[in-house]
């Protein structure tokens, strides 16, 4: 609700940068489960209320993400030109490398890491004026790649600046800035046991955002205060967390997506809407779904509310992770019950020689 993501265009750009199917594969494929992104905020696959409403936002579209960021005023940034003394040192270093037969930015084995054809022959062909500037330390230590008819060698944007001999890493777009400030999002993650999967997902998300010019600053915090001090307190731009499924999405999900309102003491009452993004229309649809006794009408209202939630891009569902339970083969009627009420008197050990029946699962 604040910072760069207060702009809906930036939120949409983040959503378009993500390949949700790849993120689902990261988590579900190792478990042998179908890697299908979940398409609803309010219901899960298998529930009557479920429908894939993600079209209200759209899928991965790198070009669209970049266009939205540009429309929001985020443009390829520039590396500030170094001070005169630094330029002189850089020019002398360049000349030393040229004498050794290496181009600026080259590794010790003579391989040019620049991704730009600044080889020895290029330097020999410099105009006399350029050579004089190099001699006086006023040369091309920092050059606008567009002036050379070049861009970042991998995914860069026209007009981007970079030191000579520097290339954007593979799949990384030129960093974006607005009013001199870089577009960097705070990505908060838990660091305790069992957080390895979230870290893998976060790494993939970071790479996807890099591809459109959005930088991330990952902070790992203890599990004990991850949710309380960061997610619930709004001290984050990006975070990964989940909600358990519910059999009553109209009532149970309303506080998760309700529009925050000022409280009597001047604070903001967010209920459980930790993204702090909501609309009056979504609230009205929830209220109507809760009030109606017609199941068909309720289902229709829930799906409409979900479409509006997708459109606000405050939260992006990634994958549906089922409950998995392992039991001994000689135990009966024990497993993942989902919304079913367990019948405890039917649970127990099978008689010797009896064949086990499939356990319930969800």
Short mmCIF file of C-alpha atoms in Angstrom, two decimals:
data_model
loop_
_atom_site.label_atom_id
_atom_site.label_comp_id
_atom_site.label_asym_id
_atom_site.label_seq_id
_atom_site.Cartn_x
_atom_site.Cartn_y
_atom_site.Cartn_z
CA UNK A 1 0.00 0.00 0.00
CA UNK A 2 3.04 2.29 0.07
CA UNK A 3 6.30 2.66 -1.82
CA UNK A 4 6.50 1.59 -5.49
CA UNK A 5 3.72 -0.97 -5.07
CA UNK A 6 1.19 1.69 -4.12
CA UNK A 7 0.97 2.19 -7.89
CA UNK A 8 -1.32 -0.46 -9.35
CA UNK A 9 0.70 -0.42 -12.58
CA UNK A 10 3.78 -1.57 -10.69
CA UNK A 11 1.80 -4.31 -8.96
CA UNK A 12 0.53 -5.48 -12.35
CA UNK A 13 4.08 -5.40 -13.71
CA UNK A 14 5.26 -7.65 -10.88
CA UNK A 15 2.42 -10.06 -11.61
CA UNK A 16 3.20 -10.11 -15.35
CA UNK A 17 6.86 -10.79 -14.61
CA UNK A 18 6.03 -14.01 -12.75
CA UNK A 19 5.78 -17.40 -14.41
CA UNK A 20 3.43 -19.02 -11.91
CA UNK A 21 3.63 -22.44 -13.57
CA UNK A 22 7.40 -22.55 -13.07
CA UNK A 23 6.97 -21.53 -9.45
CA UNK A 24 4.40 -24.28 -8.94
CA UNK A 25 6.78 -26.79 -10.51
CA UNK A 26 9.50 -25.79 -8.06
CA UNK A 27 7.35 -26.87 -5.13
CA UNK A 28 4.99 -29.54 -6.45
CA UNK A 29 7.02 -31.47 -9.02
CA UNK A 30 9.42 -32.98 -6.43
CA UNK A 31 6.33 -34.30 -4.60
CA UNK A 32 4.99 -35.96 -7.74
CA UNK A 33 2.00 -33.62 -7.78
CA UNK A 34 0.47 -31.79 -10.79
CA UNK A 35 2.24 -28.45 -11.14
CA UNK A 36 -0.84 -26.36 -11.88
CA UNK A 37 -1.00 -22.76 -10.59
CA UNK A 38 -4.04 -22.07 -8.45
CA UNK A 39 -6.44 -19.68 -10.20
CA UNK A 40 -8.47 -18.38 -7.26
CA UNK A 41 -7.85 -16.49 -4.04
CA UNK A 42 -11.04 -17.76 -2.42
CA UNK A 43 -11.44 -21.45 -3.31
CA UNK A 44 -9.24 -24.37 -4.18
CA UNK A 45 -9.43 -26.85 -7.02
CA UNK A 46 -12.10 -29.39 -6.19
CA UNK A 47 -14.39 -26.98 -4.38
CA UNK A 48 -17.71 -25.96 -5.94
CA UNK A 49 -16.82 -22.27 -5.70
CA UNK A 50 -13.53 -22.74 -7.56
CA UNK A 51 -12.97 -21.09 -10.92
CA UNK A 52 -9.75 -19.88 -12.53
CA UNK A 53 -10.26 -16.11 -12.56
CA UNK A 54 -6.62 -15.20 -13.20
CA UNK A 55 -7.55 -13.85 -16.64
CA UNK A 56 -8.74 -10.72 -14.83
CA UNK A 57 -5.04 -9.96 -14.36
CA UNK A 58 -3.34 -11.97 -17.09
CA UNK A 59 -0.35 -14.29 -17.20
CA UNK A 60 3.37 -13.82 -17.71
CA UNK A 61 4.09 -11.09 -20.23
CA UNK A 62 7.53 -9.52 -20.00
CA UNK A 63 6.80 -6.88 -22.64
CA UNK A 64 3.61 -5.84 -20.86
CA UNK A 65 5.45 -5.66 -17.54
CA UNK A 66 8.09 -3.35 -19.00
CA UNK A 67 5.44 -1.18 -20.66
CA UNK A 68 3.54 -0.79 -17.39
CA UNK A 69 6.73 0.19 -15.55
CA UNK A 70 7.58 2.75 -18.22
CA UNK A 71 4.06 4.15 -18.02
CA UNK A 72 4.50 4.47 -14.25
CA UNK A 73 7.65 6.53 -14.79
CA UNK A 74 10.29 3.86 -14.13
CA UNK A 75 12.98 4.12 -16.79
CA UNK A 76 16.41 2.55 -17.30
CA UNK A 77 18.79 4.14 -14.82
CA UNK A 78 22.31 5.39 -15.25
CA UNK A 79 25.57 4.77 -13.45
CA UNK A 80 26.85 8.16 -12.34
CA UNK A 81 30.00 9.24 -14.12
CA UNK A 82 32.99 8.87 -11.79
CA UNK A 83 34.97 11.81 -10.52
CA UNK A 84 37.80 13.19 -12.66
CA UNK A 85 40.50 11.49 -10.58
CA UNK A 86 38.77 8.14 -10.89
CA UNK A 87 38.41 8.63 -14.64
CA UNK A 88 42.13 9.26 -14.96
CA UNK A 89 42.92 6.07 -13.07
CA UNK A 90 40.47 4.18 -15.20
CA UNK A 91 41.97 5.50 -18.40
CA UNK A 92 45.47 4.50 -17.31
CA UNK A 93 44.19 1.03 -16.46
CA UNK A 94 42.56 0.77 -19.89
CA UNK A 95 45.81 1.72 -21.58
CA UNK A 96 47.72 -0.86 -19.56
CA UNK A 97 45.25 -3.54 -20.59
CA UNK A 98 45.50 -2.50 -24.21
CA UNK A 99 49.27 -2.80 -24.04
CA UNK A 100 48.87 -6.35 -22.68
CA UNK A 101 46.53 -7.25 -25.52
CA UNK A 102 43.41 -7.38 -23.32
CA UNK A 103 40.29 -5.32 -23.65
CA UNK A 104 38.80 -3.45 -20.69
CA UNK A 105 36.71 -5.73 -18.54
CA UNK A 106 38.62 -8.82 -19.71
CA UNK A 107 39.56 -11.66 -17.39
CA UNK A 108 43.13 -12.84 -16.91
CA UNK A 109 42.73 -15.42 -19.65
CA UNK A 110 42.09 -12.69 -22.20
CA UNK A 111 38.36 -13.46 -22.51
CA UNK A 112 36.29 -10.33 -22.97
CA UNK A 113 33.52 -10.34 -20.39
CA UNK A 114 32.04 -7.10 -21.61
CA UNK A 115 29.64 -8.50 -24.17
CA UNK A 116 30.68 -5.44 -26.22
CA UNK A 117 33.17 -5.52 -29.06
CA UNK A 118 35.74 -3.28 -27.37
CA UNK A 119 38.69 -5.34 -28.59
CA UNK A 120 42.21 -4.19 -29.35
CA UNK A 121 41.39 -3.25 -32.94
CA UNK A 122 38.58 -0.98 -31.73
CA UNK A 123 41.01 0.94 -29.58
CA UNK A 124 43.53 1.26 -32.37
CA UNK A 125 40.79 2.80 -34.46
CA UNK A 126 39.86 5.51 -31.95
CA UNK A 127 39.86 9.00 -33.36
CA UNK A 128 42.77 11.22 -32.41
CA UNK A 129 40.49 13.30 -30.23
CA UNK A 130 39.45 10.26 -28.25
CA UNK A 131 43.05 9.16 -27.81
CA UNK A 132 43.92 12.62 -26.49
CA UNK A 133 41.04 12.43 -24.02
CA UNK A 134 42.24 9.03 -22.89
CA UNK A 135 45.71 10.48 -22.33
CA UNK A 136 44.39 13.29 -20.15
CA UNK A 137 42.09 11.02 -18.19
CA UNK A 138 38.94 12.48 -19.70
CA UNK A 139 38.21 9.51 -21.90
CA UNK A 140 35.38 7.10 -22.15
CA UNK A 141 35.59 5.49 -18.71
CA UNK A 142 31.82 5.68 -18.63
CA UNK A 143 30.07 5.59 -21.94
CA UNK A 144 26.50 5.64 -23.03
CA UNK A 145 26.14 2.35 -24.82
CA UNK A 146 23.44 3.73 -27.07
CA UNK A 147 25.95 6.21 -28.51
CA UNK A 148 28.03 3.29 -29.67
CA UNK A 149 24.98 1.70 -31.23
CA UNK A 150 25.10 -0.91 -28.49
CA UNK A 151 22.89 -1.98 -25.64
CA UNK A 152 23.38 -4.29 -22.75
CA UNK A 153 24.40 -7.47 -24.48
CA UNK A 154 21.68 -9.49 -22.74
CA UNK A 155 18.29 -7.95 -22.30
CA UNK A 156 19.39 -4.36 -21.84
CA UNK A 157 17.33 -1.30 -22.68
CA UNK A 158 18.21 1.41 -25.18
CA UNK A 159 19.75 4.43 -23.54
CA UNK A 160 21.02 2.50 -20.54
CA UNK A 161 24.38 3.50 -19.11
CA UNK A 162 27.09 1.19 -17.86
CA UNK A 163 30.86 1.30 -17.38
CA UNK A 164 32.76 0.16 -20.43
CA UNK A 165 33.46 -3.52 -20.22
CA UNK A 166 30.29 -4.20 -18.22
CA UNK A 167 27.38 -6.29 -19.40
CA UNK A 168 24.09 -7.05 -17.75
CA UNK A 169 24.00 -10.64 -16.50
CA UNK A 170 22.00 -13.10 -18.54
CA UNK A 171 18.29 -12.46 -18.30
CA UNK A 172 18.71 -9.21 -16.36
CA UNK A 173 17.27 -5.98 -17.72
CA UNK A 174 18.77 -2.56 -17.14
CA UNK A 175 17.95 -1.34 -13.60
CA UNK A 176 15.04 1.08 -13.41
CA UNK A 177 14.91 4.41 -11.60
CA UNK A 178 12.41 7.18 -10.98
CA UNK A 179 13.39 10.64 -9.78
CA UNK A 180 16.87 9.30 -9.15
CA UNK A 181 15.68 6.43 -6.94
CA UNK A 182 16.12 2.78 -7.98
CA UNK A 183 13.18 0.41 -8.21
CA UNK A 184 14.03 -1.99 -5.41
CA UNK A 185 11.48 -4.08 -3.51
CA UNK A 186 12.02 -5.40 0.01
CA UNK A 187 11.58 -9.18 -0.07
CA UNK A 188 11.22 -10.59 3.46
CA UNK A 189 11.58 -14.33 4.09
CA UNK A 190 11.69 -16.61 7.15
CA UNK A 191 15.05 -18.19 7.90
CA UNK A 192 14.14 -21.06 10.21
CA UNK A 193 14.00 -24.82 9.61
CA UNK A 194 11.76 -25.80 6.72
CA UNK A 195 12.23 -22.52 4.85
CA UNK A 196 14.34 -24.03 2.07
CA UNK A 197 11.38 -24.35 -0.28
CA UNK A 198 10.41 -20.71 0.22
CA UNK A 199 14.00 -19.68 -0.45
CA UNK A 200 13.99 -21.57 -3.76
CA UNK A 201 10.72 -19.93 -4.77
CA UNK A 202 12.08 -16.53 -3.76
CA UNK A 203 15.21 -17.06 -5.86
CA UNK A 204 13.09 -17.83 -8.92
CA UNK A 205 10.87 -14.81 -8.29
CA UNK A 206 13.94 -12.59 -7.95
CA UNK A 207 15.29 -13.80 -11.30
CA UNK A 208 11.91 -13.20 -12.97
CA UNK A 209 11.73 -9.66 -11.60
CA UNK A 210 15.33 -8.97 -12.64
CA UNK A 211 14.30 -9.74 -16.21
CA UNK A 212 12.02 -6.69 -16.25
CA UNK A 213 14.33 -4.35 -14.33
CA UNK A 214 12.87 -4.75 -10.82
CA UNK A 215 15.54 -5.27 -8.19
CA UNK A 216 14.87 -7.07 -4.93
CA UNK A 217 16.50 -6.77 -1.53
CA UNK A 218 16.07 -10.07 0.30
CA UNK A 219 16.01 -10.01 4.10
CA UNK A 220 15.80 -13.25 6.06
CA UNK A 221 14.33 -12.95 9.54
CA UNK A 222 13.70 -15.44 12.36
CA UNK A 223 10.52 -17.47 12.09
CA UNK A 224 9.32 -16.18 15.46
CA UNK A 225 8.84 -12.60 14.26
CA UNK A 226 8.45 -13.12 10.51
CA UNK A 227 4.69 -12.86 10.48
CA UNK A 228 4.12 -10.62 13.48
CA UNK A 229 6.82 -8.00 12.93
CA UNK A 230 6.96 -7.99 9.15
CA UNK A 231 3.93 -9.40 7.32
CA UNK A 232 1.22 -8.32 9.78
CA UNK A 233 3.02 -5.04 10.47
CA UNK A 234 3.36 -4.23 6.76
CA UNK A 235 7.15 -4.07 6.91
CA UNK A 236 7.73 -5.61 3.51
CA UNK A 237 7.12 -5.15 -0.20
CA UNK A 238 7.13 -8.84 -1.12
CA UNK A 239 6.54 -11.82 1.16
CA UNK A 240 5.56 -15.47 0.82
CA UNK A 241 2.88 -16.89 3.07
CA UNK A 242 -0.19 -19.08 2.80
CA UNK A 243 -3.74 -19.36 4.05
CA UNK A 244 -5.39 -22.69 4.88
CA UNK A 245 -8.36 -23.70 2.78
CA UNK A 246 -11.83 -23.11 4.17
CA UNK A 247 -15.23 -24.56 3.41
CA UNK A 248 -16.80 -21.10 3.81
CA UNK A 249 -14.90 -18.68 1.55
CA UNK A 250 -17.52 -15.92 1.66
CA UNK A 251 -17.26 -15.47 5.42
CA UNK A 252 -13.73 -16.67 6.18
CA UNK A 253 -11.98 -14.87 3.34
CA UNK A 254 -13.68 -11.51 3.75
CA UNK A 255 -11.29 -10.16 6.44
CA UNK A 256 -8.32 -11.30 4.33
CA UNK A 257 -9.32 -9.07 1.39
CA UNK A 258 -11.44 -6.36 3.05
CA UNK A 259 -10.51 -2.76 2.35
CA UNK A 260 -8.55 -1.33 5.31
CA UNK A 261 -10.40 1.46 7.14
CA UNK A 262 -9.27 4.05 9.71
CA UNK A 263 -9.94 3.02 13.30
CA UNK A 264 -11.25 5.32 16.03
CA UNK A 265 -7.74 5.81 17.44
CA UNK A 266 -6.39 6.95 14.07
CA UNK A 267 -4.68 3.67 13.23
CA UNK A 268 -5.53 1.61 10.17
CA UNK A 269 -7.74 -1.42 10.74
CA UNK A 270 -6.51 -3.97 8.21
CA UNK A 271 -8.15 -7.03 9.80
CA UNK A 272 -6.20 -9.85 8.08
CA UNK A 273 -5.58 -7.97 4.85
CA UNK A 274 -1.82 -7.71 5.26
CA UNK A 275 -1.37 -6.41 1.72
CA UNK A 276 -3.43 -3.34 2.72
CA UNK A 277 -4.94 -3.33 -0.78
CA UNK A 278 -8.72 -3.47 -1.09
CA UNK A 279 -11.73 -1.93 -2.80
CA UNK A 280 -15.30 -1.03 -1.86
CA UNK A 281 -16.58 -3.21 -4.70
CA UNK A 282 -14.89 -6.33 -3.33
CA UNK A 283 -16.38 -5.63 0.11
CA UNK A 284 -19.85 -5.25 -1.38
CA UNK A 285 -19.58 -8.55 -3.26
CA UNK A 286 -18.53 -10.34 -0.08
CA UNK A 287 -21.43 -8.81 1.85
CA UNK A 288 -23.90 -9.91 -0.82
CA UNK A 289 -22.43 -13.44 -0.90
CA UNK A 290 -22.68 -13.73 2.88
CA UNK A 291 -26.29 -12.50 2.92
CA UNK A 292 -27.75 -14.65 0.15
CA UNK A 293 -29.31 -18.07 0.83
CA UNK A 294 -29.09 -19.06 -2.84
CA UNK A 295 -26.01 -21.27 -3.33
CA UNK A 296 -25.82 -20.55 -7.05
CA UNK A 297 -25.92 -16.81 -6.47
CA UNK A 298 -23.33 -17.10 -3.73
CA UNK A 299 -20.99 -19.00 -6.07
CA UNK A 300 -21.41 -16.33 -8.74
CA UNK A 301 -20.70 -13.51 -6.27
CA UNK A 302 -17.62 -15.29 -4.89
CA UNK A 303 -16.20 -15.66 -8.39
CA UNK A 304 -16.88 -12.00 -9.18
CA UNK A 305 -15.16 -10.94 -5.96
CA UNK A 306 -12.17 -13.13 -6.83
CA UNK A 307 -11.88 -11.51 -10.28
CA UNK A 308 -11.80 -8.06 -8.66
CA UNK A 309 -9.12 -9.22 -6.21
CA UNK A 310 -7.00 -10.49 -9.11
CA UNK A 311 -7.42 -7.12 -10.84
CA UNK A 312 -6.06 -5.19 -7.83
CA UNK A 313 -2.90 -7.38 -7.88
CA UNK A 314 -2.36 -7.00 -4.16
CA UNK A 315 -1.68 -10.71 -3.75
CA UNK A 316 -0.80 -13.31 -6.38
CA UNK A 317 -1.77 -16.95 -5.69
CA UNK A 318 1.06 -19.23 -6.77
CA UNK A 319 0.23 -22.86 -6.08
CA UNK A 320 -2.14 -25.11 -4.18
CA UNK A 321 -0.31 -27.44 -1.84
CA UNK A 322 -2.37 -30.38 -0.61
CA UNK A 323 -2.16 -31.92 2.82
CA UNK A 324 0.07 -34.97 2.75
CA UNK A 325 -0.03 -37.61 5.48
CA UNK A 326 2.11 -40.73 5.75
CA UNK A 327 0.81 -43.70 7.76
CA UNK A 328 1.63 -47.32 8.31
CA UNK A 329 0.03 -49.63 5.76
CA UNK A 330 -1.82 -51.54 8.45
CA UNK A 331 -3.73 -48.46 9.68
CA UNK A 332 -7.27 -47.96 8.41
CA UNK A 333 -9.24 -44.76 7.79
CA UNK A 334 -6.36 -42.44 8.63
CA UNK A 335 -5.10 -39.78 6.24
CA UNK A 336 -5.65 -36.27 4.94
CA UNK A 337 -9.33 -35.49 5.56
CA UNK A 338 -9.61 -32.01 4.06
CA UNK A 339 -13.10 -30.68 4.85
CA UNK A 340 -14.37 -34.11 5.88
CA UNK A 341 -14.97 -34.74 9.58
CA UNK A 342 -12.79 -37.63 10.81
CA UNK A 343 -14.70 -40.59 12.22
CA UNK A 344 -12.34 -41.58 14.98
CA UNK A 345 -14.16 -44.78 15.97
CA UNK A 346 -13.48 -46.15 12.48
CA UNK A 347 -9.73 -45.66 12.78
CA UNK A 348 -7.51 -48.48 13.92
CA UNK A 349 -5.12 -51.27 13.07
CA UNK A 350 -6.17 -53.86 10.52
CA UNK A 351 -6.50 -57.46 11.55
CA UNK A 352 -3.55 -59.58 10.62
CA UNK A 353 -3.76 -60.59 6.96
CA UNK A 354 -6.35 -57.96 6.01
CA UNK A 355 -5.61 -55.85 2.95
CA UNK A 356 -5.38 -52.07 3.50
CA UNK A 357 -7.86 -49.84 1.70
CA UNK A 358 -6.86 -46.48 0.22
CA UNK A 359 -6.80 -43.71 2.80
CA UNK A 360 -8.81 -40.53 2.19
CA UNK A 361 -6.83 -37.69 0.73
CA UNK A 362 -7.33 -34.04 -0.22
#
